[in-house]
């Protein structure tokens, strides 16, 4: 009689996986899509500026798309299963969105966040059932997340989601309802349906990678501009073609800017980069909040500073066309920081020159070079 074969069968876990994927896809169906808003500019300029309003997602930011993709990617790879503790390194918005999806799937969630993250964001993570683990030095986020995942593994299972590595690969950049496909679909009936520029910031680098790849795949004339806040390393690394560069500290503009070049940052698909001082980002967020009649966050201010520069350049050259950027999240999350004059003063920021430049742009379309 032949010796019996050894068999290990773990297929029972597939029932949980099937239901988890169903729940994530159902959320995508309920969320539908986000609005594309026209920013008020004078008609005689001949340039239209659009904001893709990602604040209308259930968790209030652009990161809702990323978090859903990361969960699908991790579950389908077998990294996350029933009872897995999910850990993420995040400045806030990704953690809020991942906490939402972890709660949807009945999974524990721990957000490893910089200690200077806005209290409003920390509260939103906790409201979704997540736990906040604060670190004083942003450069230790990754190591601390790995450590917590290893500790969780000894207690039944832990996974570091690692948005900074997996953002560009978890999203299908060819289509399948990614943000690039959504923007170009919504632009089809506009006067200039193929934007001259799309402007985004870089946090993980996943959004810029998705859009940059998509425009090349679809053979579109659109160019991609990435704006980088003060304190971030992306601009210097891209300009010098030195991806190994690092910078001490971190960005004051939550959600974008990193001290190191993240694995998801694909510099080769970027046509232009611009470094934006923090005072300009905050002044632009306040300026846009008045123009739109609603508060927008600091990363939206960074995006708009870059977009205004490109609009002004088109106006100066008499070029008609369109520019698209992102409204990443609402400004209410930053009432105690970017919209608080005392906080701005304590940070040593003077918004006066940037505010004056924005007023001049609004009146004349001019931008200093």
Short mmCIF file of C-alpha atoms in Angstrom, two decimals:
data_model
loop_
_atom_site.label_atom_id
_atom_site.label_comp_id
_atom_site.label_asym_id
_atom_site.label_seq_id
_atom_site.Cartn_x
_atom_site.Cartn_y
_atom_site.Cartn_z
CA UNK A 1 0.00 0.00 0.00
CA UNK A 2 1.36 3.40 -1.00
CA UNK A 3 2.31 5.85 1.71
CA UNK A 4 -0.40 8.49 2.23
CA UNK A 5 0.37 11.94 0.81
CA UNK A 6 0.62 14.88 3.19
CA UNK A 7 -2.03 17.51 2.53
CA UNK A 8 -2.63 20.95 4.00
CA UNK A 9 -5.91 22.51 2.89
CA UNK A 10 -6.55 26.19 3.69
CA UNK A 11 -9.39 26.70 1.24
CA UNK A 12 -11.87 27.34 4.06
CA UNK A 13 -10.53 30.91 4.21
CA UNK A 14 -11.78 31.55 0.68
CA UNK A 15 -15.32 32.18 1.92
CA UNK A 16 -14.09 35.16 3.93
CA UNK A 17 -12.06 36.43 0.95
CA UNK A 18 -15.05 36.16 -1.40
CA UNK A 19 -17.25 38.15 0.97
CA UNK A 20 -14.53 40.75 1.63
CA UNK A 21 -14.08 41.44 -2.09
CA UNK A 22 -17.87 41.69 -2.47
CA UNK A 23 -18.06 44.25 0.34
CA UNK A 24 -15.26 46.35 -1.21
CA UNK A 25 -16.83 46.28 -4.66
CA UNK A 26 -20.23 47.16 -3.19
CA UNK A 27 -18.66 50.22 -1.56
CA UNK A 28 -17.30 51.27 -4.96
CA UNK A 29 -20.78 50.95 -6.48
CA UNK A 30 -22.35 53.03 -3.72
CA UNK A 31 -19.67 55.70 -3.96
CA UNK A 32 -20.25 56.16 -7.71
CA UNK A 33 -17.91 58.99 -8.78
CA UNK A 34 -16.78 62.40 -7.59
CA UNK A 35 -17.67 65.74 -9.16
CA UNK A 36 -15.53 67.78 -11.53
CA UNK A 37 -15.92 71.45 -10.55
CA UNK A 38 -15.20 74.57 -12.62
CA UNK A 39 -12.97 77.02 -10.75
CA UNK A 40 -14.11 80.64 -11.28
CA UNK A 41 -11.75 82.32 -13.77
CA UNK A 42 -12.55 85.18 -16.18
CA UNK A 43 -14.03 83.85 -19.43
CA UNK A 44 -11.89 86.22 -21.50
CA UNK A 45 -8.74 84.39 -20.40
CA UNK A 46 -9.73 81.47 -22.61
CA UNK A 47 -8.48 78.93 -20.05
CA UNK A 48 -10.71 76.74 -17.90
CA UNK A 49 -9.55 75.33 -14.57
CA UNK A 50 -11.23 72.25 -13.10
CA UNK A 51 -11.07 70.66 -9.65
CA UNK A 52 -11.72 66.94 -9.26
CA UNK A 53 -13.54 67.00 -5.91
CA UNK A 54 -12.26 63.97 -4.02
CA UNK A 55 -13.62 65.31 -0.72
CA UNK A 56 -17.04 63.79 -1.52
CA UNK A 57 -15.87 60.21 -0.97
CA UNK A 58 -17.39 58.51 2.13
CA UNK A 59 -14.14 59.12 4.04
CA UNK A 60 -13.70 62.64 2.71
CA UNK A 61 -10.54 62.51 0.63
CA UNK A 62 -8.67 61.27 -2.43
CA UNK A 63 -7.25 58.46 -0.28
CA UNK A 64 -10.57 56.59 -0.30
CA UNK A 65 -9.72 55.28 -3.78
CA UNK A 66 -6.23 54.25 -2.69
CA UNK A 67 -7.39 52.53 0.49
CA UNK A 68 -9.96 50.44 -1.36
CA UNK A 69 -7.35 49.42 -3.95
CA UNK A 70 -4.82 48.55 -1.23
CA UNK A 71 -7.31 46.32 0.59
CA UNK A 72 -8.29 44.54 -2.63
CA UNK A 73 -4.63 44.08 -3.53
CA UNK A 74 -3.69 42.74 -0.10
CA UNK A 75 -6.68 40.42 0.20
CA UNK A 76 -6.26 38.98 -3.30
CA UNK A 77 -2.55 38.44 -2.62
CA UNK A 78 -3.42 36.52 0.54
CA UNK A 79 -1.72 39.00 2.85
CA UNK A 80 -4.90 40.05 4.66
CA UNK A 81 -7.46 37.57 5.87
CA UNK A 82 -10.03 37.10 8.57
CA UNK A 83 -8.75 38.56 11.85
CA UNK A 84 -5.63 40.18 10.39
CA UNK A 85 -4.52 43.35 12.19
CA UNK A 86 -3.88 45.95 9.49
CA UNK A 87 -1.17 48.56 10.15
CA UNK A 88 -0.49 51.65 8.03
CA UNK A 89 2.02 54.50 8.09
CA UNK A 90 0.08 57.63 7.23
CA UNK A 91 -0.11 61.38 7.79
CA UNK A 92 -3.84 61.02 8.32
CA UNK A 93 -6.11 60.78 5.28
CA UNK A 94 -5.04 57.31 4.12
CA UNK A 95 -5.41 56.08 7.68
CA UNK A 96 -8.94 57.49 7.90
CA UNK A 97 -9.91 55.68 4.71
CA UNK A 98 -8.19 52.43 5.66
CA UNK A 99 -9.82 52.51 9.10
CA UNK A 100 -13.19 52.78 7.32
CA UNK A 101 -12.50 49.71 5.18
CA UNK A 102 -11.04 47.75 8.09
CA UNK A 103 -14.24 48.43 10.02
CA UNK A 104 -16.30 47.36 7.00
CA UNK A 105 -14.42 44.05 6.95
CA UNK A 106 -14.34 43.58 10.72
CA UNK A 107 -10.54 43.89 10.99
CA UNK A 108 -8.45 45.65 13.67
CA UNK A 109 -6.61 48.71 12.37
CA UNK A 110 -3.62 50.68 13.71
CA UNK A 111 -2.50 53.98 12.16
CA UNK A 112 1.14 54.97 12.69
CA UNK A 113 1.04 58.75 12.28
CA UNK A 114 3.31 61.74 12.93
CA UNK A 115 2.63 63.38 16.27
CA UNK A 116 1.95 66.72 14.53
CA UNK A 117 -1.00 65.32 12.56
CA UNK A 118 -4.07 67.51 13.00
CA UNK A 119 -6.30 66.52 15.96
CA UNK A 120 -9.31 66.48 13.65
CA UNK A 121 -7.72 63.76 11.52
CA UNK A 122 -6.79 61.68 14.57
CA UNK A 123 -10.38 61.92 15.77
CA UNK A 124 -11.66 60.76 12.37
CA UNK A 125 -9.38 57.69 12.46
CA UNK A 126 -10.69 56.80 15.90
CA UNK A 127 -14.31 57.42 14.88
CA UNK A 128 -13.84 54.74 12.22
CA UNK A 129 -12.66 52.30 14.88
CA UNK A 130 -8.93 52.68 14.28
CA UNK A 131 -6.21 53.15 16.89
CA UNK A 132 -3.60 55.91 16.52
CA UNK A 133 0.04 55.19 17.30
CA UNK A 134 1.92 58.52 17.33
CA UNK A 135 5.61 58.94 16.51
CA UNK A 136 7.60 62.13 17.07
CA UNK A 137 10.01 61.57 14.17
CA UNK A 138 8.22 61.07 10.80
CA UNK A 139 11.25 59.21 9.42
CA UNK A 140 10.54 56.33 11.83
CA UNK A 141 7.03 55.66 10.50
CA UNK A 142 8.11 52.72 8.37
CA UNK A 143 10.24 50.96 10.97
CA UNK A 144 7.59 51.39 13.64
CA UNK A 145 4.89 50.05 11.29
CA UNK A 146 7.01 46.97 10.51
CA UNK A 147 7.60 46.43 14.23
CA UNK A 148 3.90 46.60 15.07
CA UNK A 149 3.06 44.23 12.20
CA UNK A 150 5.59 41.71 13.50
CA UNK A 151 4.18 41.98 17.02
CA UNK A 152 0.66 41.48 15.67
CA UNK A 153 1.81 38.43 13.68
CA UNK A 154 2.72 36.66 16.91
CA UNK A 155 -0.83 37.27 18.17
CA UNK A 156 -2.69 35.77 15.23
CA UNK A 157 -1.76 37.82 12.17
CA UNK A 158 -0.60 41.30 11.21
CA UNK A 159 0.06 43.09 7.93
CA UNK A 160 1.76 46.42 7.20
CA UNK A 161 -0.25 47.76 4.25
CA UNK A 162 2.64 50.03 3.15
CA UNK A 163 0.89 52.50 0.89
CA UNK A 164 4.22 54.05 -0.07
CA UNK A 165 5.39 50.85 -1.76
CA UNK A 166 2.12 49.48 -3.11
CA UNK A 167 0.15 52.57 -4.22
CA UNK A 168 1.33 52.53 -7.85
CA UNK A 169 0.86 48.78 -8.29
CA UNK A 170 -2.45 48.34 -6.44
CA UNK A 171 -4.25 50.63 -8.91
CA UNK A 172 -4.99 49.51 -12.47
CA UNK A 173 -3.61 52.52 -14.36
CA UNK A 174 -5.05 51.39 -17.72
CA UNK A 175 -8.61 52.03 -16.54
CA UNK A 176 -11.11 50.20 -14.31
CA UNK A 177 -12.49 53.40 -12.74
CA UNK A 178 -9.18 54.90 -11.67
CA UNK A 179 -8.96 58.65 -11.14
CA UNK A 180 -7.33 59.30 -14.54
CA UNK A 181 -10.07 57.51 -16.47
CA UNK A 182 -12.69 59.36 -14.41
CA UNK A 183 -11.18 62.80 -15.16
CA UNK A 184 -10.96 62.27 -18.91
CA UNK A 185 -14.45 60.77 -19.10
CA UNK A 186 -15.92 63.77 -17.27
CA UNK A 187 -14.02 66.19 -19.52
CA UNK A 188 -15.42 64.79 -22.79
CA UNK A 189 -18.13 67.43 -23.29
CA UNK A 190 -16.07 70.43 -22.15
CA UNK A 191 -14.79 73.11 -24.52
CA UNK A 192 -11.26 71.74 -24.22
CA UNK A 193 -11.81 68.04 -23.40
CA UNK A 194 -8.13 67.05 -23.40
CA UNK A 195 -6.45 69.11 -20.67
CA UNK A 196 -3.21 70.86 -21.47
CA UNK A 197 -2.04 70.05 -17.94
CA UNK A 198 -3.05 67.88 -15.01
CA UNK A 199 -1.54 69.06 -11.71
CA UNK A 200 -1.18 66.81 -8.65
CA UNK A 201 0.91 66.60 -5.51
CA UNK A 202 2.90 63.53 -4.49
CA UNK A 203 2.56 61.69 -1.21
CA UNK A 204 2.97 58.03 -2.08
CA UNK A 205 3.39 58.95 -5.75
CA UNK A 206 0.57 56.60 -6.71
CA UNK A 207 -1.75 59.26 -8.17
CA UNK A 208 0.91 60.86 -10.34
CA UNK A 209 2.03 57.40 -11.53
CA UNK A 210 -1.54 56.44 -12.43
CA UNK A 211 -2.24 59.66 -14.36
CA UNK A 212 1.16 59.76 -16.06
CA UNK A 213 0.88 56.17 -17.24
CA UNK A 214 -2.73 56.62 -18.35
CA UNK A 215 -2.07 59.63 -20.61
CA UNK A 216 0.76 57.75 -22.31
CA UNK A 217 -1.31 54.59 -22.70
CA UNK A 218 -4.18 56.59 -24.25
CA UNK A 219 -1.73 58.64 -26.37
CA UNK A 220 -3.09 61.93 -25.01
CA UNK A 221 -1.32 65.29 -25.40
CA UNK A 222 -1.88 66.15 -21.72
CA UNK A 223 1.21 66.86 -19.68
CA UNK A 224 1.63 66.06 -16.00
CA UNK A 225 2.87 68.59 -13.45
CA UNK A 226 3.70 67.44 -9.92
CA UNK A 227 3.85 70.08 -7.19
CA UNK A 228 5.98 69.36 -4.15
CA UNK A 229 5.72 71.16 -0.79
CA UNK A 230 8.53 72.68 1.22
CA UNK A 231 10.35 70.06 3.28
CA UNK A 232 9.78 67.26 0.77
CA UNK A 233 12.53 65.50 -1.18
CA UNK A 234 10.66 64.61 -4.39
CA UNK A 235 11.50 67.83 -6.27
CA UNK A 236 15.24 67.73 -5.55
CA UNK A 237 15.47 64.02 -6.33
CA UNK A 238 13.58 64.41 -9.63
CA UNK A 239 15.52 67.48 -10.74
CA UNK A 240 18.89 65.87 -10.04
CA UNK A 241 17.83 62.34 -11.02
CA UNK A 242 19.00 61.07 -7.64
CA UNK A 243 16.23 58.84 -6.22
CA UNK A 244 18.40 57.94 -3.22
CA UNK A 245 18.15 61.48 -1.77
CA UNK A 246 16.61 61.95 1.68
CA UNK A 247 15.70 65.04 3.72
CA UNK A 248 15.40 65.43 7.45
CA UNK A 249 12.05 66.36 8.94
CA UNK A 250 8.97 66.30 6.75
CA UNK A 251 6.23 68.30 5.11
CA UNK A 252 3.87 70.64 6.95
CA UNK A 253 1.32 70.08 4.18
CA UNK A 254 -0.43 66.92 5.27
CA UNK A 255 -0.99 64.21 2.67
CA UNK A 256 1.84 65.21 0.31
CA UNK A 257 5.60 65.50 0.50
CA UNK A 258 7.98 62.89 1.88
CA UNK A 259 11.49 62.84 3.42
CA UNK A 260 12.51 60.02 1.05
CA UNK A 261 11.59 59.04 -2.51
CA UNK A 262 8.90 56.41 -2.06
CA UNK A 263 8.88 53.22 -4.16
CA UNK A 264 5.54 54.26 -5.72
CA UNK A 265 6.96 57.53 -7.08
CA UNK A 266 7.54 57.05 -10.83
CA UNK A 267 9.47 60.14 -11.89
CA UNK A 268 9.78 59.09 -15.53
CA UNK A 269 6.10 59.81 -16.24
CA UNK A 270 6.28 63.41 -14.95
CA UNK A 271 6.71 66.31 -17.40
CA UNK A 272 7.24 69.18 -14.95
CA UNK A 273 7.76 69.66 -11.23
CA UNK A 274 7.44 72.74 -9.05
CA UNK A 275 8.39 73.29 -5.42
CA UNK A 276 5.75 75.27 -3.53
CA UNK A 277 6.59 77.08 -0.25
CA UNK A 278 4.25 76.26 2.62
CA UNK A 279 3.11 79.88 2.94
CA UNK A 280 1.99 79.74 -0.70
CA UNK A 281 0.11 76.46 -0.17
CA UNK A 282 -1.75 77.82 2.84
CA UNK A 283 -2.47 81.19 1.24
CA UNK A 284 -3.82 79.42 -1.86
CA UNK A 285 -6.02 77.15 0.27
CA UNK A 286 -7.52 80.20 1.98
CA UNK A 287 -7.86 82.08 -1.32
CA UNK A 288 -9.64 79.14 -2.99
CA UNK A 289 -11.88 78.64 0.04
CA UNK A 290 -13.21 82.17 -0.42
CA UNK A 291 -13.61 81.74 -4.18
CA UNK A 292 -15.43 78.41 -3.85
CA UNK A 293 -17.47 79.27 -0.76
CA UNK A 294 -16.12 76.22 1.09
CA UNK A 295 -12.90 75.33 2.85
CA UNK A 296 -10.27 73.21 1.10
CA UNK A 297 -7.17 71.59 2.60
CA UNK A 298 -3.52 72.54 2.35
CA UNK A 299 -2.64 69.99 -0.34
CA UNK A 300 -5.38 71.47 -2.53
CA UNK A 301 -3.71 74.83 -1.98
CA UNK A 302 -0.41 73.36 -3.19
CA UNK A 303 -2.14 71.96 -6.27
CA UNK A 304 -3.80 75.27 -7.04
CA UNK A 305 -0.59 77.27 -6.67
CA UNK A 306 0.93 75.13 -9.40
CA UNK A 307 -2.25 75.25 -11.50
CA UNK A 308 -2.48 79.06 -11.27
CA UNK A 309 1.11 79.32 -12.49
CA UNK A 310 0.32 77.19 -15.55
CA UNK A 311 -2.93 79.05 -16.25
CA UNK A 312 -1.06 82.36 -16.13
CA UNK A 313 1.55 81.01 -18.54
CA UNK A 314 -1.18 79.97 -20.98
CA UNK A 315 -2.87 83.36 -20.69
CA UNK A 316 0.41 85.18 -21.30
CA UNK A 317 1.02 83.16 -24.47
CA UNK A 318 -2.56 83.47 -25.68
CA UNK A 319 -3.04 79.70 -25.47
CA UNK A 320 -6.58 78.46 -24.97
CA UNK A 321 -7.20 75.21 -23.16
CA UNK A 322 -7.92 73.56 -19.83
CA UNK A 323 -6.07 72.61 -16.66
CA UNK A 324 -7.26 69.98 -14.17
CA UNK A 325 -6.16 69.52 -10.57
CA UNK A 326 -7.48 67.83 -7.44
CA UNK A 327 -9.50 69.03 -4.49
CA UNK A 328 -7.98 66.46 -2.17
CA UNK A 329 -9.98 66.99 1.02
CA UNK A 330 -12.06 69.54 2.89
CA UNK A 331 -10.51 72.32 4.94
CA UNK A 332 -12.56 71.65 8.06
CA UNK A 333 -9.93 69.08 9.03
CA UNK A 334 -7.40 71.92 9.30
CA UNK A 335 -9.36 74.48 11.32
CA UNK A 336 -6.73 74.29 14.07
CA UNK A 337 -3.77 74.58 11.68
CA UNK A 338 -3.89 76.12 8.18
CA UNK A 339 -6.94 78.26 8.97
CA UNK A 340 -5.74 79.32 12.43
CA UNK A 341 -3.76 82.58 12.36
CA UNK A 342 -2.09 81.78 15.68
CA UNK A 343 -0.85 78.43 14.36
CA UNK A 344 0.45 80.08 11.18
CA UNK A 345 2.31 82.71 13.22
CA UNK A 346 3.75 80.07 15.56
CA UNK A 347 5.11 78.23 12.52
CA UNK A 348 6.88 81.42 11.45
CA UNK A 349 4.93 81.74 8.20
CA UNK A 350 4.10 85.06 6.53
CA UNK A 351 1.16 84.67 4.15
CA UNK A 352 1.22 88.32 3.03
CA UNK A 353 3.38 88.09 -0.13
CA UNK A 354 1.62 84.96 -1.40
CA UNK A 355 -1.81 86.48 -0.69
CA UNK A 356 -0.86 89.59 -2.66
CA UNK A 357 0.37 87.45 -5.58
CA UNK A 358 -2.92 85.54 -5.66
CA UNK A 359 -4.90 88.79 -5.67
CA UNK A 360 -2.82 90.06 -8.60
CA UNK A 361 -3.37 86.81 -10.49
CA UNK A 362 -7.13 86.97 -9.93
CA UNK A 363 -7.25 90.55 -11.25
CA UNK A 364 -4.88 90.32 -14.21
CA UNK A 365 -3.96 86.70 -14.90
CA UNK A 366 -0.31 87.64 -14.37
CA UNK A 367 2.19 85.51 -12.45
CA UNK A 368 5.73 86.58 -11.52
CA UNK A 369 8.52 84.62 -13.22
#
